[in-house]
Amino acid sequence: MNNAYMPFLSQIQKVIRHTDIEYTFRMHYVGEVKPGQFFEVSVPKYGEAPISVSGIGDDYVDLTIRKVGKVTNEIFENQEGKSLFMRGPYGNGFLPENYRGKELVVVAGGTGVSPVKGIIDYFGNHPEEVKSLTVIAGFKSPKDVLFKEDIKRWEDQKMNLTITVDAAEEPGWNVGLVTKYIPDITFENKENAAVIVVGPPVMMKFAVAEFKKLDIEDRQIWISQERKMCCGLGKCGHCRMGDTYICLDGPVFNYTEGKKLLD
């Protein structure tokens, strides 16, 4: 009988440094993975941390990690060629079939870009599968912008891309919260719109409110509660919100259910 808590060893193929405290670790992995799912990454004697998938390849997954505590501090001591323990993937993820043929809008803030990056990459590479793709990604400042190389690639793809920062001393940046740019979105047919919103709870709350002003219905909106993860198996209770276990029932929710889970 398999032990669900037993991790496997995965080699680090590449380390991509975004900021002083945010790196992407490209981990060897062969298997089915969905954008928005997560893995548990562990270091013996230090513990484990849930990390969202930020990229998917034929033989790897990208895990973008912020250095914020004991486990992640130790993960950052590992470089290319070293190995980490992982288990997963867990959760339901963002399913491309929910958005095919739609006017898709993705709004994300800070590290919330990580779980949606896979879906942006997918439709950026397959623009014929959506009616249109609009991406609004917000960061605190220019030095906090993640995925700079990916953003350059997105700029050359068929999408409406807005990168915004809360504040910037240098010119050339869109300044303001992501909510500032939502009212400018136009839809050919609002009934055919689909919206993904991921970020801090307050950001999601007010971003969804802006879409509601545009007459976008709850059933057309998806959110992720990825920050609530812990054991990944619904055993520890850390992610429980009411009767819902985020790691088992989510972390991706249609807003008809997700609105009941916002902090």
Short mmCIF file of C-alpha atoms in Angstrom, two decimals:
data_model
loop_
_atom_site.label_atom_id
_atom_site.label_comp_id
_atom_site.label_asym_id
_atom_site.label_seq_id
_atom_site.Cartn_x
_atom_site.Cartn_y
_atom_site.Cartn_z
CA MET A 1 0.00 0.00 0.00
CA ASN A 2 1.47 3.37 -1.04
CA ASN A 3 2.22 5.99 1.60
CA ALA A 4 0.60 9.23 0.42
CA TYR A 5 3.08 11.24 2.49
CA MET A 6 6.15 9.62 0.88
CA PRO A 7 7.97 12.14 -1.37
CA PHE A 8 10.14 11.43 -4.39
CA LEU A 9 13.54 12.92 -5.17
CA SER A 10 13.66 15.50 -7.98
CA GLN A 11 16.75 17.13 -9.46
CA ILE A 12 16.96 20.89 -9.94
CA GLN A 13 17.45 21.51 -13.67
CA LYS A 14 17.68 25.28 -13.48
CA VAL A 15 17.36 28.17 -11.02
CA ILE A 16 15.87 31.42 -12.34
CA ARG A 17 16.42 34.43 -10.07
CA HIS A 18 13.64 37.01 -10.25
CA THR A 19 14.32 39.10 -7.14
CA ASP A 20 16.49 38.76 -4.04
CA ILE A 21 13.84 36.58 -2.38
CA GLU A 22 11.94 35.01 -5.30
CA TYR A 23 13.44 32.27 -7.45
CA THR A 24 11.96 29.74 -9.84
CA PHE A 25 13.28 26.21 -9.38
CA ARG A 26 12.91 24.07 -12.51
CA MET A 27 12.40 20.55 -11.15
CA HIS A 28 12.63 17.30 -13.07
CA TYR A 29 9.16 15.77 -13.34
CA VAL A 30 7.44 13.59 -15.91
CA GLY A 31 3.69 13.23 -15.54
CA GLU A 32 0.41 15.03 -15.95
CA VAL A 33 0.28 18.47 -14.33
CA LYS A 34 -2.36 21.19 -14.61
CA PRO A 35 -1.78 24.94 -14.30
CA GLY A 36 -2.74 26.02 -10.79
CA GLN A 37 -1.91 22.71 -9.09
CA PHE A 38 0.76 22.56 -6.39
CA PHE A 39 3.51 20.32 -5.07
CA GLU A 40 4.78 19.83 -1.54
CA VAL A 41 8.54 20.52 -1.51
CA SER A 42 10.49 19.21 1.46
CA VAL A 43 13.95 19.31 2.96
CA PRO A 44 14.73 16.66 5.61
CA LYS A 45 14.95 18.09 9.15
CA TYR A 46 13.41 21.40 8.00
CA GLY A 47 9.91 20.44 6.86
CA GLU A 48 7.89 21.00 3.70
CA ALA A 49 6.12 23.83 1.93
CA PRO A 50 3.30 23.88 -0.66
CA ILE A 51 4.40 25.54 -3.90
CA SER A 52 2.21 26.33 -6.90
CA VAL A 53 3.21 25.21 -10.37
CA SER A 54 4.33 28.21 -12.43
CA GLY A 55 5.46 26.38 -15.55
CA ILE A 56 5.05 22.99 -17.21
CA GLY A 57 7.41 21.24 -19.65
CA ASP A 58 7.82 17.76 -21.09
CA ASP A 59 10.20 16.70 -18.31
CA TYR A 60 9.94 19.47 -15.73
CA VAL A 61 7.75 21.71 -13.63
CA ASP A 62 8.63 25.23 -12.55
CA LEU A 63 8.06 26.09 -8.89
CA THR A 64 8.38 29.78 -8.03
CA ILE A 65 9.33 30.15 -4.40
CA ARG A 66 9.55 33.13 -2.06
CA LYS A 67 12.19 33.00 0.65
CA VAL A 68 10.08 33.63 3.74
CA GLY A 69 10.85 31.03 6.39
CA LYS A 70 12.76 28.02 7.65
CA VAL A 71 11.88 25.63 4.83
CA THR A 72 12.19 28.08 1.95
CA ASN A 73 15.42 29.50 3.37
CA GLU A 74 16.90 26.01 3.17
CA ILE A 75 15.49 25.39 -0.31
CA PHE A 76 17.37 28.48 -1.50
CA GLU A 77 20.65 26.86 -0.42
CA ASN A 78 20.21 24.37 -3.28
CA GLN A 79 21.35 25.10 -6.82
CA GLU A 80 21.33 23.42 -10.24
CA GLY A 81 22.23 19.74 -10.07
CA LYS A 82 21.10 19.35 -6.47
CA SER A 83 17.88 17.57 -5.57
CA LEU A 84 14.82 18.29 -3.45
CA PHE A 85 12.06 16.03 -2.21
CA MET A 86 8.59 16.56 -3.68
CA ARG A 87 5.16 15.00 -3.57
CA GLY A 88 2.15 15.80 -5.69
CA PRO A 89 0.76 17.32 -7.78
CA TYR A 90 -2.30 18.21 -5.73
CA GLY A 91 -5.46 20.19 -6.35
CA ASN A 92 -7.69 20.68 -9.36
CA GLY A 93 -5.93 23.44 -11.29
CA PHE A 94 -7.16 25.70 -14.06
CA LEU A 95 -8.64 23.54 -16.81
CA PRO A 96 -8.16 24.93 -20.35
CA GLU A 97 -11.50 23.47 -21.43
CA ASN A 98 -13.27 25.98 -19.15
CA TYR A 99 -11.88 28.86 -21.20
CA ARG A 100 -11.70 27.65 -24.80
CA GLY A 101 -13.58 29.88 -27.21
CA LYS A 102 -14.00 32.55 -24.53
CA GLU A 103 -12.93 36.16 -24.17
CA LEU A 104 -10.49 35.27 -21.39
CA VAL A 105 -9.22 37.81 -18.87
CA VAL A 106 -6.53 36.93 -16.31
CA VAL A 107 -5.86 39.32 -13.43
CA ALA A 108 -3.12 38.50 -10.93
CA GLY A 109 -1.12 40.26 -8.26
CA GLY A 110 2.43 39.58 -7.04
CA THR A 111 3.16 35.90 -6.47
CA GLY A 112 -0.43 35.27 -7.57
CA VAL A 113 0.98 35.38 -11.09
CA SER A 114 2.67 32.01 -10.43
CA PRO A 115 -0.43 29.77 -10.42
CA VAL A 116 -1.92 31.49 -13.49
CA LYS A 117 1.31 31.63 -15.51
CA GLY A 118 0.70 28.15 -16.90
CA ILE A 119 -2.72 29.09 -18.26
CA ILE A 120 -1.31 32.33 -19.74
CA ASP A 121 1.49 30.32 -21.37
CA TYR A 122 -0.98 27.78 -22.73
CA PHE A 123 -3.29 30.24 -24.44
CA GLY A 124 -0.40 32.51 -25.40
CA ASN A 125 0.97 29.55 -27.34
CA HIS A 126 -2.50 28.54 -28.62
CA PRO A 127 -4.23 31.88 -29.32
CA GLU A 128 -6.61 30.21 -31.77
CA GLU A 129 -8.27 28.42 -28.84
CA VAL A 130 -9.64 31.62 -27.26
CA LYS A 131 -11.63 34.48 -28.69
CA SER A 132 -9.23 36.90 -27.00
CA LEU A 133 -6.74 36.93 -24.12
CA THR A 134 -6.27 39.87 -21.76
CA VAL A 135 -3.70 39.76 -18.95
CA ILE A 136 -3.31 42.30 -16.15
CA ALA A 137 -0.47 41.57 -13.73
CA GLY A 138 0.40 43.84 -10.82
CA PHE A 139 3.50 44.11 -8.63
CA LYS A 140 4.60 46.40 -5.80
CA SER A 141 7.46 48.05 -7.70
CA PRO A 142 9.62 47.52 -10.79
CA LYS A 143 12.19 45.55 -8.76
CA ASP A 144 9.43 43.19 -7.61
CA VAL A 145 8.29 42.20 -11.11
CA LEU A 146 8.46 38.44 -11.63
CA PHE A 147 8.89 36.48 -14.88
CA LYS A 148 10.53 39.31 -16.81
CA GLU A 149 11.69 37.01 -19.62
CA ASP A 150 8.23 35.49 -19.90
CA ILE A 151 6.68 38.95 -20.01
CA LYS A 152 8.93 39.84 -22.96
CA ARG A 153 7.66 36.73 -24.73
CA TRP A 154 4.02 37.55 -23.89
CA GLU A 155 4.49 41.02 -25.41
CA ASP A 156 5.19 39.33 -28.75
CA GLN A 157 2.20 37.03 -28.50
CA LYS A 158 -1.43 37.64 -29.37
CA MET A 159 -2.72 39.03 -26.08
CA ASN A 160 -3.64 42.33 -24.48
CA LEU A 161 -0.98 42.65 -21.76
CA THR A 162 -0.82 45.21 -18.97
CA ILE A 163 1.95 45.12 -16.37
CA THR A 164 1.38 47.55 -13.53
CA VAL A 165 3.21 48.54 -10.35
CA ASP A 166 1.93 50.19 -7.20
CA ALA A 167 4.63 52.85 -7.40
CA ALA A 168 7.65 53.64 -9.57
CA GLU A 169 10.26 56.39 -9.46
CA GLU A 170 11.38 55.79 -13.04
CA PRO A 171 9.12 56.64 -16.01
CA GLY A 172 7.61 54.17 -18.44
CA TRP A 173 5.58 52.07 -16.00
CA ASN A 174 1.83 51.71 -15.63
CA VAL A 175 1.25 52.83 -12.06
CA GLY A 176 -1.74 51.78 -9.99
CA LEU A 177 -3.47 48.74 -8.60
CA VAL A 178 -4.78 46.12 -11.03
CA THR A 179 -8.33 47.27 -10.25
CA LYS A 180 -7.55 50.58 -11.94
CA TYR A 181 -7.28 48.85 -15.32
CA ILE A 182 -10.29 46.53 -15.16
CA PRO A 183 -12.90 49.18 -16.12
CA ASP A 184 -11.00 49.73 -19.39
CA ILE A 185 -11.61 46.14 -20.54
CA THR A 186 -14.10 45.82 -23.37
CA PHE A 187 -15.90 42.64 -24.39
CA GLU A 188 -17.51 41.83 -27.72
CA ASN A 189 -19.98 39.59 -25.92
CA LYS A 190 -20.04 39.62 -22.14
CA GLU A 191 -21.94 36.34 -22.09
CA ASN A 192 -18.85 34.74 -23.64
CA ALA A 193 -16.41 36.19 -21.10
CA ALA A 194 -14.33 34.16 -18.65
CA VAL A 195 -12.30 35.73 -15.87
CA ILE A 196 -9.51 34.39 -13.64
CA VAL A 197 -8.49 36.41 -10.58
CA VAL A 198 -5.62 35.36 -8.29
CA GLY A 199 -3.78 37.29 -5.61
CA PRO A 200 -4.12 38.42 -2.00
CA PRO A 201 -7.69 38.12 -0.65
CA VAL A 202 -8.25 41.89 -0.59
CA MET A 203 -7.06 42.22 -4.17
CA MET A 204 -9.34 39.38 -5.32
CA LYS A 205 -12.31 40.89 -3.49
CA PHE A 206 -12.00 44.29 -5.14
CA ALA A 207 -11.00 42.92 -8.55
CA VAL A 208 -14.09 40.72 -8.62
CA ALA A 209 -16.18 43.72 -7.58
CA GLU A 210 -14.90 45.63 -10.62
CA PHE A 211 -15.89 42.78 -12.93
CA LYS A 212 -19.31 42.67 -11.33
CA LYS A 213 -19.68 46.34 -12.30
CA LEU A 214 -19.05 45.22 -15.87
CA ASP A 215 -21.97 42.77 -15.54
CA ILE A 216 -19.76 39.68 -15.42
CA GLU A 217 -21.60 36.94 -13.53
CA ASP A 218 -20.24 34.78 -10.72
CA ARG A 219 -20.30 31.66 -12.92
CA GLN A 220 -17.90 33.37 -15.34
CA ILE A 221 -15.22 33.99 -12.69
CA TRP A 222 -12.57 31.66 -11.22
CA ILE A 223 -10.27 32.29 -8.26
CA SER A 224 -7.52 30.36 -6.48
CA GLN A 225 -7.06 29.95 -2.74
CA GLU A 226 -3.54 28.54 -3.20
CA ARG A 227 -2.12 30.35 -0.16
CA LYS A 228 -4.22 28.13 2.13
CA MET A 229 -2.31 24.92 1.36
CA CYS A 230 -0.55 22.82 3.98
CA CYS A 231 -0.53 18.98 3.94
CA GLY A 232 -2.19 18.66 0.53
CA LEU A 233 -4.21 15.63 1.60
CA GLY A 234 -7.04 17.09 3.64
CA LYS A 235 -5.71 15.59 6.88
CA CYS A 236 -4.23 18.49 8.85
CA GLY A 237 -7.26 20.79 8.64
CA HIS A 238 -5.15 23.90 8.01
CA CYS A 239 -6.91 24.67 4.74
CA ARG A 240 -10.44 23.95 5.93
CA MET A 241 -12.88 26.80 5.36
CA GLY A 242 -16.32 25.81 6.62
CA ASP A 243 -16.96 22.36 5.19
CA THR A 244 -14.49 22.85 2.35
CA TYR A 245 -10.95 21.49 2.27
CA ILE A 246 -9.13 23.78 -0.12
CA CYS A 247 -6.42 21.24 -0.99
CA LEU A 248 -9.01 18.62 -1.97
CA ASP A 249 -11.82 20.73 -3.42
CA GLY A 250 -9.58 23.46 -4.85
CA PRO A 251 -7.44 25.44 -4.78
CA VAL A 252 -9.21 26.67 -7.92
CA PHE A 253 -12.89 27.51 -7.48
CA ASN A 254 -15.57 28.92 -9.68
CA TYR A 255 -16.74 32.08 -7.96
CA THR A 256 -20.20 30.66 -7.35
CA GLU A 257 -18.46 28.62 -4.64
CA GLY A 258 -15.30 30.66 -4.20
CA LYS A 259 -17.16 33.73 -2.95
CA LYS A 260 -18.11 31.74 0.17
CA LEU A 261 -14.43 31.09 0.91
CA LEU A 262 -12.92 34.57 0.76
CA ASP A 263 -11.41 35.78 4.03
#
